Short mmCIF file of C-alpha atoms and ligand atoms in Angstrom, two decimals:
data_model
loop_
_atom_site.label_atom_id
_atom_site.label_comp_id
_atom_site.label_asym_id
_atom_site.label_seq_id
_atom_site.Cartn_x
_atom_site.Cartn_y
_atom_site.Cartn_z
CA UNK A 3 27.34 35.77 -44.04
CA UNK A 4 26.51 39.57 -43.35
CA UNK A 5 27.85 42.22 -45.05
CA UNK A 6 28.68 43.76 -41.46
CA UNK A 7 32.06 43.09 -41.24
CA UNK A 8 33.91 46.71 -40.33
CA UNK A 9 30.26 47.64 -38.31
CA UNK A 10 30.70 44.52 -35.87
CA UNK A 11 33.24 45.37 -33.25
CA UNK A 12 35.87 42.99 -32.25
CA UNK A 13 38.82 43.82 -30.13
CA UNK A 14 42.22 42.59 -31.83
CA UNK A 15 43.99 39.45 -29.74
CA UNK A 16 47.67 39.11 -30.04
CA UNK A 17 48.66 35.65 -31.71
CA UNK A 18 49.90 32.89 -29.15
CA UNK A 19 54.06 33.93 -30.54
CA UNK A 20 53.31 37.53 -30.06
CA UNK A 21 53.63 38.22 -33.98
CA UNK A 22 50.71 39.16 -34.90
CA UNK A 23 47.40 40.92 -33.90
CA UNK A 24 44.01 38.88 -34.80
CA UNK A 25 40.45 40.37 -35.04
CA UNK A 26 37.94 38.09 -35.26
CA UNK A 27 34.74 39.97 -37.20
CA UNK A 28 31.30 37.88 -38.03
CA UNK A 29 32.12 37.42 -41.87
CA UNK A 30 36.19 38.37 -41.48
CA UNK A 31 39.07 37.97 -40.06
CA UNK A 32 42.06 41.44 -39.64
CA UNK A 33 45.32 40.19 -39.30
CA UNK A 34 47.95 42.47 -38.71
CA UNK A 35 51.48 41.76 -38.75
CA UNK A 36 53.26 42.75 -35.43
CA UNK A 37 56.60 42.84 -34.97
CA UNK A 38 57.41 46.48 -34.67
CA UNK A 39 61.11 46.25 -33.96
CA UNK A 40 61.85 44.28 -37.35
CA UNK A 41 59.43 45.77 -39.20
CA UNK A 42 57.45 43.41 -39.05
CA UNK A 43 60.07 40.82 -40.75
CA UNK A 44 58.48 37.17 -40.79
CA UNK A 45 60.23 35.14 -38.19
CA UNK A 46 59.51 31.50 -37.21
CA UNK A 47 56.95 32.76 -35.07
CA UNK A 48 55.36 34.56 -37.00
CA UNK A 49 55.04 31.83 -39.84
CA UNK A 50 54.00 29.58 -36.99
CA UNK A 51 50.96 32.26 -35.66
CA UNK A 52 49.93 32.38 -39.37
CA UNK A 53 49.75 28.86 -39.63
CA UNK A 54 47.23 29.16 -36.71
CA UNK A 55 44.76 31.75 -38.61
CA UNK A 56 44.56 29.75 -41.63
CA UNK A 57 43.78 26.40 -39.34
CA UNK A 58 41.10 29.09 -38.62
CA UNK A 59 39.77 29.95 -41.48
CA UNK A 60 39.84 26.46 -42.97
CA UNK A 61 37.80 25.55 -40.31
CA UNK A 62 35.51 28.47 -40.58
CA UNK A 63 35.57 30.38 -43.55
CA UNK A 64 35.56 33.47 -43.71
CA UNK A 65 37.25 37.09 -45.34
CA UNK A 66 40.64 38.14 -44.45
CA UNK A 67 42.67 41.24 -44.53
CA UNK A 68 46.04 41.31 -44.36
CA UNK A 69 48.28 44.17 -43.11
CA UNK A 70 51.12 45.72 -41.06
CA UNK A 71 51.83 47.86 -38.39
CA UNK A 72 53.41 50.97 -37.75
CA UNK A 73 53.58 52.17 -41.35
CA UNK A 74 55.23 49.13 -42.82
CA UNK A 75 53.55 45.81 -44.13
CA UNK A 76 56.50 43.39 -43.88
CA UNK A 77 60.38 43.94 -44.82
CA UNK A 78 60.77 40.52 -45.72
CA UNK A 79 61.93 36.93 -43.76
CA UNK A 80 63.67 37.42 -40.81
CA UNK A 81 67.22 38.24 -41.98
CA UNK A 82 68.62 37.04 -38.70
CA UNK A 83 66.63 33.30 -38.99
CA UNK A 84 67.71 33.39 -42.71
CA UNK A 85 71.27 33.53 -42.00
CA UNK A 86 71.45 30.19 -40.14
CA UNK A 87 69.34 28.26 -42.02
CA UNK A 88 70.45 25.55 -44.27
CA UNK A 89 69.64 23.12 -47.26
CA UNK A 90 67.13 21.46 -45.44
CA UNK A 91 64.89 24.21 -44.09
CA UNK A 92 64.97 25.28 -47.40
CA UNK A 93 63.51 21.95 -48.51
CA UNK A 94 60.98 22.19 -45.67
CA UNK A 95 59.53 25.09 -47.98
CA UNK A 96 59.07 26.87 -44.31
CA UNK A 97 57.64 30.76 -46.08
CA UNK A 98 56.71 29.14 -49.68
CA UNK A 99 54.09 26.57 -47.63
CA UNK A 100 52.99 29.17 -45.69
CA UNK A 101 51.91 31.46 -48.44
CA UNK A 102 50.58 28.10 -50.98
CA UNK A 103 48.03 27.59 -47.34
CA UNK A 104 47.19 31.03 -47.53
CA UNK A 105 46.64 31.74 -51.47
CA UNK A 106 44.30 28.80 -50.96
CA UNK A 107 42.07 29.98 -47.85
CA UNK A 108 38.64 29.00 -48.83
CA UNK A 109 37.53 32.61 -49.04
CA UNK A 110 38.89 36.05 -50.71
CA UNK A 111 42.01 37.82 -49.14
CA UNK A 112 43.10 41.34 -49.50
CA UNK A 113 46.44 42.66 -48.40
CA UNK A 114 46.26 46.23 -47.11
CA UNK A 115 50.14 47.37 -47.82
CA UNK A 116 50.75 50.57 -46.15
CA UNK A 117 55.28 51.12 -46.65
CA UNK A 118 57.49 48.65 -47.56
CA UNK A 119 56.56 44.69 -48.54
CA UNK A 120 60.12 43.77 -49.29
CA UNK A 121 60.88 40.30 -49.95
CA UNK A 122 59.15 37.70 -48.35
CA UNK A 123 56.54 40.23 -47.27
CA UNK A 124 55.88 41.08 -50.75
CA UNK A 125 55.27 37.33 -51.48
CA UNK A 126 52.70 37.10 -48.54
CA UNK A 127 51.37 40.21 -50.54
CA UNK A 128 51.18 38.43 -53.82
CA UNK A 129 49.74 35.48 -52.51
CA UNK A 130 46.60 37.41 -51.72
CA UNK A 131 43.64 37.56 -53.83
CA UNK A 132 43.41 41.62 -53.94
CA UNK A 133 46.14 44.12 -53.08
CA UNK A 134 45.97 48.02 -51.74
CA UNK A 135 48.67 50.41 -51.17
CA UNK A 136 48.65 53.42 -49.55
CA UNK A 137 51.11 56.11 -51.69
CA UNK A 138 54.05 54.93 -49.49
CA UNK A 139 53.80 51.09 -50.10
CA UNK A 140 56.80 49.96 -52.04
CA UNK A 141 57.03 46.34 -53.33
CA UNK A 142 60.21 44.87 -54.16
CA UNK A 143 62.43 41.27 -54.38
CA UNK A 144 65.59 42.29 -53.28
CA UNK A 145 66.47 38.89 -52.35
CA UNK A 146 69.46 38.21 -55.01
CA UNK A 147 71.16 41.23 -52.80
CA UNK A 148 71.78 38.48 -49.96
CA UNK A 149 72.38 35.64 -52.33
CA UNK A 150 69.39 33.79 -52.35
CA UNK A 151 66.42 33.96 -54.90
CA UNK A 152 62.46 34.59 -54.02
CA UNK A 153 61.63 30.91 -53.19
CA UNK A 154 58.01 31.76 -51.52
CA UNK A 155 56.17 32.28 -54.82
CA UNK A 156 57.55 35.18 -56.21
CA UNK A 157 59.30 33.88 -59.28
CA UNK A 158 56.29 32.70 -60.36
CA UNK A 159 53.23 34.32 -58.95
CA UNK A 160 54.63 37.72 -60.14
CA UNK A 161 55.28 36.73 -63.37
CA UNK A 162 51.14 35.43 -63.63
CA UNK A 163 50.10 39.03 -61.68
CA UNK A 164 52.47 41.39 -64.15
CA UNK A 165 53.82 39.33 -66.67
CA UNK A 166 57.36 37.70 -67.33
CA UNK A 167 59.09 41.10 -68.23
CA UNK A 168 58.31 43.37 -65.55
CA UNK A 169 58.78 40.07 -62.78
CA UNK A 170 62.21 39.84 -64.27
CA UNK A 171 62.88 43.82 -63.50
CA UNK A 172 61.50 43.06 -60.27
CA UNK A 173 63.84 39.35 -59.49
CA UNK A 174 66.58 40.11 -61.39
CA UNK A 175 67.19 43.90 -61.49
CA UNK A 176 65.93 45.11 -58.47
CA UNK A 177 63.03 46.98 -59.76
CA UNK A 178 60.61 48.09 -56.72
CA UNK A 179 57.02 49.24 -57.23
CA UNK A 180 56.27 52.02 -55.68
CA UNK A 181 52.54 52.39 -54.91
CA UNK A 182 51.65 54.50 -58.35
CA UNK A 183 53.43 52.14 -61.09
CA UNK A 184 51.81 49.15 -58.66
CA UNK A 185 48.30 50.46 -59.68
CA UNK A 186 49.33 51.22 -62.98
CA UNK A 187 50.47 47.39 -63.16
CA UNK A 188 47.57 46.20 -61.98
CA UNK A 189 49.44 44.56 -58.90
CA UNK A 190 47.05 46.62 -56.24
CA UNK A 191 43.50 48.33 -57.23
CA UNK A 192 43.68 51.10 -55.85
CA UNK A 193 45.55 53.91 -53.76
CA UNK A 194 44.33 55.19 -50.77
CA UNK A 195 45.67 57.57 -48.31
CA UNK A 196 47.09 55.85 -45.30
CA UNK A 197 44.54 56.70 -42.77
CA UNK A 198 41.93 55.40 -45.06
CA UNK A 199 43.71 51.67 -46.03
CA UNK A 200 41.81 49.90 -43.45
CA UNK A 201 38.67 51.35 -43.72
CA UNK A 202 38.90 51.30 -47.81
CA UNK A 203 39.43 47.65 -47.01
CA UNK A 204 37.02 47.01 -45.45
CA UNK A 205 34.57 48.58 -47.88
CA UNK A 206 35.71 46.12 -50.44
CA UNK A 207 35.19 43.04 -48.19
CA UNK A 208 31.67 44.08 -47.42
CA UNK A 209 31.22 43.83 -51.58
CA UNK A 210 31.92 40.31 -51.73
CA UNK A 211 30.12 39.82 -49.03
CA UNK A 212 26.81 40.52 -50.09
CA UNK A 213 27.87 37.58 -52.39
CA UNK A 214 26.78 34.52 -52.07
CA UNK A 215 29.57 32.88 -49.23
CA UNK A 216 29.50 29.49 -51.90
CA UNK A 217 29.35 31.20 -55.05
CA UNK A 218 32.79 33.01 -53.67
CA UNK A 219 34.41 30.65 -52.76
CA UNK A 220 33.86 28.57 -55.79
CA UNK A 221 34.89 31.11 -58.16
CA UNK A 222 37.63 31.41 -56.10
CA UNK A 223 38.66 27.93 -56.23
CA UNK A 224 37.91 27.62 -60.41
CA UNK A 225 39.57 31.12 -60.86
CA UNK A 226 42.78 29.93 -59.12
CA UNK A 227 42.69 26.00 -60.73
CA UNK A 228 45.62 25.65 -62.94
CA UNK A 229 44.19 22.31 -63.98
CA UNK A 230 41.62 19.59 -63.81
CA UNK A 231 42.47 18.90 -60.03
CA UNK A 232 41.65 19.36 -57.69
CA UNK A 233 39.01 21.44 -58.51
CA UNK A 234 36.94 18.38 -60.38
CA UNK A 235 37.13 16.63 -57.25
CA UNK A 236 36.18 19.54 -54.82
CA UNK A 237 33.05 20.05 -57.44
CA UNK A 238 32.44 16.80 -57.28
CA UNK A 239 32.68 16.21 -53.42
CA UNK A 240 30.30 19.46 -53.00
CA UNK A 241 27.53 18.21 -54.61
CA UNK A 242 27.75 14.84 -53.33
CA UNK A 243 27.83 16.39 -49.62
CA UNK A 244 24.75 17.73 -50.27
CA UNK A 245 22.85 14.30 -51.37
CA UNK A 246 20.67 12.50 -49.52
CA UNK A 247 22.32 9.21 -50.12
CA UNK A 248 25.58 10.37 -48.93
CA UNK A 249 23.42 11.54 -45.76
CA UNK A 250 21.81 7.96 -45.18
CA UNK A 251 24.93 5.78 -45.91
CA UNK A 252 26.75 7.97 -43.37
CA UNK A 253 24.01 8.02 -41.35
CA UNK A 254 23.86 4.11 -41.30
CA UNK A 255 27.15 4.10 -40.96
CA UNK A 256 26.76 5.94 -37.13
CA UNK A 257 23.99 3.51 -36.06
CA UNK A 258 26.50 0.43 -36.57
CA UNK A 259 25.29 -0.76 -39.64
CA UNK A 260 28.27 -2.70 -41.56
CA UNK A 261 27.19 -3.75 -45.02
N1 LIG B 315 64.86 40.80 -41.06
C1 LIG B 315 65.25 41.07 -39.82
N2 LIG B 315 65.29 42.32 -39.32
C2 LIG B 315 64.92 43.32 -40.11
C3 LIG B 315 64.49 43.12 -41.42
C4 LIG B 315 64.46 41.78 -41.90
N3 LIG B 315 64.03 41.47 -43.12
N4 LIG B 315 64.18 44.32 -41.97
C5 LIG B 315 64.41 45.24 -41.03
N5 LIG B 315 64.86 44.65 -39.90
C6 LIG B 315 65.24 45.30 -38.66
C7 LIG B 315 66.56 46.02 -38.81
O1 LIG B 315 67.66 45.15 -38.64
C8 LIG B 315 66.44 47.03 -37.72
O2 LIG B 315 66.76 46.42 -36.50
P1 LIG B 315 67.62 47.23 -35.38
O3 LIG B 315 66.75 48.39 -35.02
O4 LIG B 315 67.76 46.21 -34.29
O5 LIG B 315 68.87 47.62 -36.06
C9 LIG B 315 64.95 47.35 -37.69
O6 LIG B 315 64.29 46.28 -38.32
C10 LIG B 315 64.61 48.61 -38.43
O7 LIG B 315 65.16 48.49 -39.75
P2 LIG B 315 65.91 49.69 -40.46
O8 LIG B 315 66.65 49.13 -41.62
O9 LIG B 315 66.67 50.49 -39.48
O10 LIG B 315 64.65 50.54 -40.95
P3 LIG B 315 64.55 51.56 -42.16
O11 LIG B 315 63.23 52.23 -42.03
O12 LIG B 315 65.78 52.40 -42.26
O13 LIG B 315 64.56 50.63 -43.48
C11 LIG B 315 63.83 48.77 -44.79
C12 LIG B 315 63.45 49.79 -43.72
C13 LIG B 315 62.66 47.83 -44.94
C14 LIG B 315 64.10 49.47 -46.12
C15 LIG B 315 65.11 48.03 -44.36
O14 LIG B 315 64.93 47.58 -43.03
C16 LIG B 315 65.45 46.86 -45.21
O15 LIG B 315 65.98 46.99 -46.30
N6 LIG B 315 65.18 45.63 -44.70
C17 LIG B 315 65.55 44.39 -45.37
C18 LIG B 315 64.71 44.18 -46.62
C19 LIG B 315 65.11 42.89 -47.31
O16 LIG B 315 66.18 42.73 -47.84
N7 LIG B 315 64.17 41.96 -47.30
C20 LIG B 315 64.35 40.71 -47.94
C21 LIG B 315 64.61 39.65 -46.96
S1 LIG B 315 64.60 38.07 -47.77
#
Protein backbone atom coordinates (compact mmCIF):
# COMPACT_ATOMS: atom_id res chain seq x y z
CA UNK A 1 0.00 0.00 0.00
CA UNK A 2 1.41 3.62 -0.71
CA UNK A 3 0.77 6.40 1.19
CA UNK A 4 -0.18 8.20 -2.24
CA UNK A 5 -3.63 8.15 -2.06
CA UNK A 6 -4.90 12.06 -2.67
CA UNK A 7 -1.40 12.42 -5.09
CA UNK A 8 -2.67 9.53 -7.53
CA UNK A 9 -5.30 10.92 -9.80
CA UNK A 10 -8.41 9.09 -10.52
CA UNK A 11 -11.39 10.50 -12.25
CA UNK A 12 -14.73 9.82 -10.17
CA UNK A 13 -17.27 7.13 -12.10
CA UNK A 14 -20.89 7.42 -11.35
CA UNK A 15 -22.28 4.12 -9.65
CA UNK A 16 -24.28 1.73 -12.09
CA UNK A 17 -28.00 3.43 -10.19
CA UNK A 18 -26.68 6.85 -10.68
CA UNK A 19 -26.42 7.42 -6.74
CA UNK A 20 -23.29 7.80 -6.16
CA UNK A 21 -19.86 8.99 -7.52
CA UNK A 22 -16.80 6.36 -7.08
CA UNK A 23 -13.03 7.19 -7.24
CA UNK A 24 -10.96 4.50 -7.39
CA UNK A 25 -7.27 5.71 -5.81
CA UNK A 26 -4.19 3.01 -5.44
CA UNK A 27 -4.63 2.55 -1.54
CA UNK A 28 -8.48 4.21 -1.42
CA UNK A 29 -11.53 4.38 -2.49
CA UNK A 30 -13.88 8.34 -2.47
CA UNK A 31 -17.33 7.69 -2.43
CA UNK A 32 -19.56 10.41 -2.65
CA UNK A 33 -23.13 10.33 -2.20
CA UNK A 34 -25.08 11.75 -5.26
CA UNK A 35 -28.38 12.45 -5.30
CA UNK A 36 -28.56 16.18 -5.43
CA UNK A 37 -32.29 16.63 -5.69
CA UNK A 38 -32.98 14.68 -2.27
CA UNK A 39 -30.13 15.64 -0.70
CA UNK A 40 -28.64 12.99 -1.14
CA UNK A 41 -31.46 10.83 0.81
CA UNK A 42 -30.55 6.96 0.59
CA UNK A 43 -32.92 5.37 -1.82
CA UNK A 44 -32.98 1.71 -2.96
CA UNK A 45 -30.51 2.59 -5.37
CA UNK A 46 -28.41 4.00 -3.61
CA UNK A 47 -28.26 1.15 -0.89
CA UNK A 48 -27.97 -1.14 -3.89
CA UNK A 49 -24.68 1.02 -5.52
CA UNK A 50 -23.22 0.81 -1.96
CA UNK A 51 -23.64 -2.70 -1.79
CA UNK A 52 -21.47 -2.72 -4.99
CA UNK A 53 -18.37 -0.68 -3.35
CA UNK A 54 -18.18 -2.82 -0.43
CA UNK A 55 -18.28 -6.15 -2.86
CA UNK A 56 -15.27 -3.94 -3.84
CA UNK A 57 -13.48 -3.45 -1.15
CA UNK A 58 -14.00 -6.93 0.27
CA UNK A 59 -12.47 -8.07 -2.64
CA UNK A 60 -9.68 -5.61 -2.59
CA UNK A 61 -9.06 -3.85 0.40
CA UNK A 62 -8.47 -0.81 0.62
CA UNK A 63 -9.30 2.97 2.52
CA UNK A 64 -12.52 4.64 2.07
CA UNK A 65 -13.94 8.04 2.45
CA UNK A 66 -17.24 8.70 2.70
CA UNK A 67 -19.07 11.96 1.79
CA UNK A 68 -21.80 14.07 0.14
CA UNK A 69 -22.42 16.41 -2.38
CA UNK A 70 -23.49 19.77 -2.76
CA UNK A 71 -23.02 20.83 0.86
CA UNK A 72 -25.01 18.07 2.45
CA UNK A 73 -23.80 14.46 3.48
CA UNK A 74 -27.15 12.60 3.54
CA UNK A 75 -30.73 13.78 4.96
CA UNK A 76 -31.62 10.45 5.83
CA UNK A 77 -33.62 7.20 3.95
CA UNK A 78 -35.58 8.11 1.25
CA UNK A 79 -38.76 9.49 2.85
CA UNK A 80 -40.72 8.68 -0.25
CA UNK A 81 -39.42 4.64 -0.28
CA UNK A 82 -40.02 4.78 3.54
CA UNK A 83 -43.56 5.56 3.27
CA UNK A 84 -44.55 2.38 1.38
CA UNK A 85 -42.61 0.03 2.94
CA UNK A 86 -43.92 -2.53 5.26
CA UNK A 87 -43.21 -5.18 8.08
CA UNK A 88 -41.27 -7.18 5.94
CA UNK A 89 -38.74 -4.81 4.38
CA UNK A 90 -38.25 -3.88 7.69
CA UNK A 91 -37.29 -7.46 8.56
CA UNK A 92 -35.10 -7.54 5.43
CA UNK A 93 -32.89 -5.04 7.61
CA UNK A 94 -32.56 -3.22 3.94
CA UNK A 95 -30.26 0.28 5.60
CA UNK A 96 -29.23 -1.62 9.03
CA UNK A 97 -27.36 -4.52 6.62
CA UNK A 98 -26.05 -2.08 4.62
CA UNK A 99 -24.26 -0.13 7.26
CA UNK A 100 -23.27 -3.77 9.55
CA UNK A 101 -21.30 -4.57 5.62
CA UNK A 102 -19.83 -1.34 5.78
CA UNK A 103 -18.71 -0.90 9.63
CA UNK A 104 -17.01 -4.18 8.78
CA UNK A 105 -14.98 -3.28 5.46
CA UNK A 106 -11.69 -4.89 5.99
CA UNK A 107 -9.94 -1.54 6.14
CA UNK A 108 -10.46 2.01 8.02
CA UNK A 109 -13.37 4.37 6.89
CA UNK A 110 -13.77 8.01 7.45
CA UNK A 111 -16.92 9.93 6.78
CA UNK A 112 -16.26 13.47 5.56
CA UNK A 113 -19.76 15.24 6.75
CA UNK A 114 -19.98 18.57 5.24
CA UNK A 115 -24.25 19.87 6.30
CA UNK A 116 -26.75 17.79 7.42
CA UNK A 117 -26.44 13.70 8.20
CA UNK A 118 -29.99 13.39 9.35
CA UNK A 119 -31.27 10.07 10.03
CA UNK A 120 -30.24 7.28 8.18
CA UNK A 121 -27.36 9.36 6.84
CA UNK A 122 -26.15 9.93 10.24
CA UNK A 123 -26.14 6.11 10.81
CA UNK A 124 -24.01 5.55 7.57
CA UNK A 125 -21.93 8.29 9.46
CA UNK A 126 -21.68 6.37 12.66
CA UNK A 127 -20.95 3.27 11.12
CA UNK A 128 -17.63 4.66 9.99
CA UNK A 129 -14.47 4.20 11.73
CA UNK A 130 -13.51 8.16 11.90
CA UNK A 131 -15.83 11.13 11.42
CA UNK A 132 -15.12 14.98 10.15
CA UNK A 133 -17.40 17.84 9.97
CA UNK A 134 -17.03 20.86 8.41
CA UNK A 135 -18.70 23.84 10.89
CA UNK A 136 -22.04 23.29 9.05
CA UNK A 137 -22.41 19.45 9.54
CA UNK A 138 -25.32 18.78 11.81
CA UNK A 139 -26.04 15.20 13.04
CA UNK A 140 -29.32 14.28 14.22
CA UNK A 141 -32.10 11.11 14.63
CA UNK A 142 -35.14 12.72 13.95
CA UNK A 143 -36.71 9.57 13.07
CA UNK A 144 -39.44 9.31 16.06
CA UNK A 145 -40.82 12.67 14.13
CA UNK A 146 -42.24 10.19 11.33
CA UNK A 147 -43.07 7.40 13.70
CA UNK A 148 -40.47 5.06 13.31
CA UNK A 149 -37.25 4.60 15.49
CA UNK A 150 -33.36 4.56 14.15
CA UNK A 151 -33.30 0.84 13.15
CA UNK A 152 -29.82 1.10 11.07
CA UNK A 153 -27.54 1.16 14.13
CA UNK A 154 -28.21 4.19 15.73
CA UNK A 155 -29.79 3.09 18.97
CA UNK A 156 -26.93 1.36 19.65
CA UNK A 157 -23.83 2.48 17.91
CA UNK A 158 -24.44 6.02 19.33
CA UNK A 159 -24.88 5.02 22.60
CA UNK A 160 -21.04 3.01 22.32
CA UNK A 161 -19.61 6.45 20.33
CA UNK A 162 -21.21 9.08 23.13
CA UNK A 163 -22.60 7.19 25.75
CA UNK A 164 -26.28 6.18 26.80
CA UNK A 165 -27.26 9.79 27.97
CA UNK A 166 -26.40 11.99 25.26
CA UNK A 167 -27.78 8.94 22.51
CA UNK A 168 -30.99 9.25 24.39
CA UNK A 169 -31.02 13.32 23.79
CA UNK A 170 -30.19 12.47 20.41
CA UNK A 171 -33.22 9.26 19.84
CA UNK A 172 -35.54 10.41 22.08
CA UNK A 173 -35.46 14.23 22.33
CA UNK A 174 -34.36 15.33 19.20
CA UNK A 175 -31.05 16.61 20.17
CA UNK A 176 -28.83 17.41 16.88
CA UNK A 177 -25.06 17.89 16.97
CA UNK A 178 -24.01 20.56 15.39
CA UNK A 179 -20.39 20.30 14.19
CA UNK A 180 -18.74 22.08 17.54
CA UNK A 181 -20.59 19.95 20.42
CA UNK A 182 -19.82 16.83 17.76
CA UNK A 183 -16.04 17.46 18.37
CA UNK A 184 -16.52 18.25 21.78
CA UNK A 185 -18.31 14.68 22.02
CA UNK A 186 -15.82 13.05 20.47
CA UNK A 187 -18.30 11.89 17.62
CA UNK A 188 -15.90 13.61 14.72
CA UNK A 189 -12.02 14.63 15.31
CA UNK A 190 -11.86 17.44 14.02
CA UNK A 191 -13.42 20.62 12.22
CA UNK A 192 -12.35 21.79 9.13
CA UNK A 193 -13.52 24.47 6.90
CA UNK A 194 -15.56 23.15 4.06
CA UNK A 195 -13.21 23.65 1.25
CA UNK A 196 -10.63 21.82 3.18
CA UNK A 197 -12.92 18.42 4.29
CA UNK A 198 -11.68 16.45 1.45
CA UNK A 199 -8.32 17.32 1.37
CA UNK A 200 -8.08 17.14 5.46
CA UNK A 201 -9.34 13.67 4.65
CA UNK A 202 -7.28 12.69 2.80
CA UNK A 203 -4.33 13.70 4.95
CA UNK A 204 -5.59 11.37 7.57
CA UNK A 205 -5.88 8.35 5.22
CA UNK A 206 -2.35 8.79 4.04
CA UNK A 207 -1.48 8.29 8.12
CA UNK A 208 -2.77 4.95 8.28
CA UNK A 209 -1.41 4.26 5.37
CA UNK A 210 2.07 4.33 6.03
CA UNK A 211 0.78 1.53 8.39
CA UNK A 212 1.25 -1.66 7.87
CA UNK A 213 -2.09 -2.67 5.36
CA UNK A 214 -2.31 -6.13 7.93
CA UNK A 215 -1.50 -4.61 11.07
CA UNK A 216 -4.70 -2.16 10.15
CA UNK A 217 -6.81 -4.17 9.40
CA UNK A 218 -6.29 -6.44 12.30
CA UNK A 219 -6.57 -3.85 14.83
CA UNK A 220 -9.43 -2.99 13.13
CA UNK A 221 -11.04 -6.24 13.31
CA UNK A 222 -9.88 -6.85 17.37
CA UNK A 223 -10.83 -3.14 18.08
CA UNK A 224 -14.38 -3.67 16.72
CA UNK A 225 -14.80 -7.63 18.23
CA UNK A 226 -17.47 -7.54 20.77
CA UNK A 227 -16.55 -11.12 21.55
CA UNK A 228 -14.54 -14.25 21.02
CA UNK A 229 -15.93 -14.62 17.36
CA UNK A 230 -15.33 -14.21 14.95
CA UNK A 231 -12.28 -12.66 15.48
CA UNK A 232 -10.59 -16.11 17.03
CA UNK A 233 -11.44 -17.67 13.91
CA UNK A 234 -10.28 -14.87 11.43
CA UNK A 235 -6.83 -15.03 13.66
CA UNK A 236 -6.84 -18.32 13.37
CA UNK A 237 -7.62 -18.70 9.56
CA UNK A 238 -4.76 -15.90 8.91
CA UNK A 239 -2.09 -17.68 10.15
CA UNK A 240 -3.05 -20.90 8.84
CA UNK A 241 -3.28 -19.21 5.20
CA UNK A 242 0.03 -18.46 5.49
CA UNK A 243 1.40 -22.21 6.29
CA UNK A 244 3.00 -24.29 4.15
CA UNK A 245 0.87 -27.26 4.88
CA UNK A 246 -2.25 -25.50 4.11
CA UNK A 247 -0.29 -24.60 0.73
CA UNK A 248 0.57 -28.38 -0.11
CA UNK A 249 -2.79 -30.00 0.95
CA UNK A 250 -4.46 -27.42 -1.31
CA UNK A 251 -2.02 -27.77 -3.64
CA UNK A 252 -2.57 -31.64 -3.79
CA UNK A 253 -5.83 -31.06 -3.73
CA UNK A 254 -5.56 -29.15 -7.54
CA UNK A 255 -3.42 -31.99 -8.99
CA UNK A 256 -6.35 -34.60 -8.24
CA UNK A 257 -5.03 -36.11 -5.37
CA UNK A 258 -8.06 -37.58 -3.13
CA UNK A 259 -6.79 -38.94 0.15
N1 LIG B 1 -36.10 11.63 1.70
C1 LIG B 1 -36.58 12.02 0.53
N2 LIG B 1 -36.45 13.27 0.06
C2 LIG B 1 -35.82 14.16 0.82
C3 LIG B 1 -35.29 13.83 2.06
C4 LIG B 1 -35.44 12.49 2.51
N3 LIG B 1 -34.94 12.06 3.66
N4 LIG B 1 -34.70 14.94 2.60
C5 LIG B 1 -34.87 15.92 1.71
N5 LIG B 1 -35.55 15.46 0.63
C6 LIG B 1 -35.96 16.22 -0.54
C7 LIG B 1 -37.09 17.16 -0.21
O1 LIG B 1 -38.34 16.50 -0.26
C8 LIG B 1 -36.93 18.17 -1.29
O2 LIG B 1 -37.49 17.68 -2.48
P1 LIG B 1 -38.31 18.67 -3.46
O3 LIG B 1 -37.30 19.68 -3.90
O4 LIG B 1 -38.76 17.74 -4.55
O5 LIG B 1 -39.39 19.25 -2.63
C9 LIG B 1 -35.42 18.23 -1.49
O6 LIG B 1 -34.89 17.04 -0.97
C10 LIG B 1 -34.77 19.38 -0.77
O7 LIG B 1 -35.18 19.30 0.60
P2 LIG B 1 -35.61 20.59 1.42
O8 LIG B 1 -36.30 20.11 2.64
O9 LIG B 1 -36.33 21.55 0.55
O10 LIG B 1 -34.17 21.18 1.76
P3 LIG B 1 -33.75 22.12 2.98
O11 LIG B 1 -32.36 22.55 2.71
O12 LIG B 1 -34.80 23.16 3.24
O13 LIG B 1 -33.77 21.15 4.27
C11 LIG B 1 -33.25 19.14 5.44
C12 LIG B 1 -32.81 20.12 4.36
C13 LIG B 1 -32.25 18.00 5.43
C14 LIG B 1 -33.23 19.82 6.82
C15 LIG B 1 -34.68 18.65 5.16
O14 LIG B 1 -34.73 18.23 3.81
C16 LIG B 1 -35.12 17.52 6.02
O15 LIG B 1 -35.48 17.70 7.17
N6 LIG B 1 -35.13 16.28 5.45
C17 LIG B 1 -35.64 15.10 6.14
C18 LIG B 1 -34.71 14.70 7.27
C19 LIG B 1 -35.25 13.47 7.98
O16 LIG B 1 -36.27 13.48 8.63
N7 LIG B 1 -34.50 12.39 7.83
C20 LIG B 1 -34.82 11.16 8.47
C21 LIG B 1 -35.38 10.21 7.50
S1 LIG B 1 -35.56 8.62 8.27
Amino acid sequence: MTATGAAVPGAAQASPGGTLLVEELTDRVVVTLHRPTARNAINAAMVRDLHQVCATLEERPRLLILTGHGGTFAAGADIAELRERGRDQALQGINSRLFDRIARLPMPTLAAVDGYALGGGAELAYACDLRLASPSAVFGNPEPGLGILAAAGACWRLRELLGASVAKQVLLAGRRLAADDAFRLGLVAEVVPAEQLLARAHTLLDRMARSGPLALRLTKLVADASGAHPVTDDLAQAILFESDDKRARMDAFLAGERS
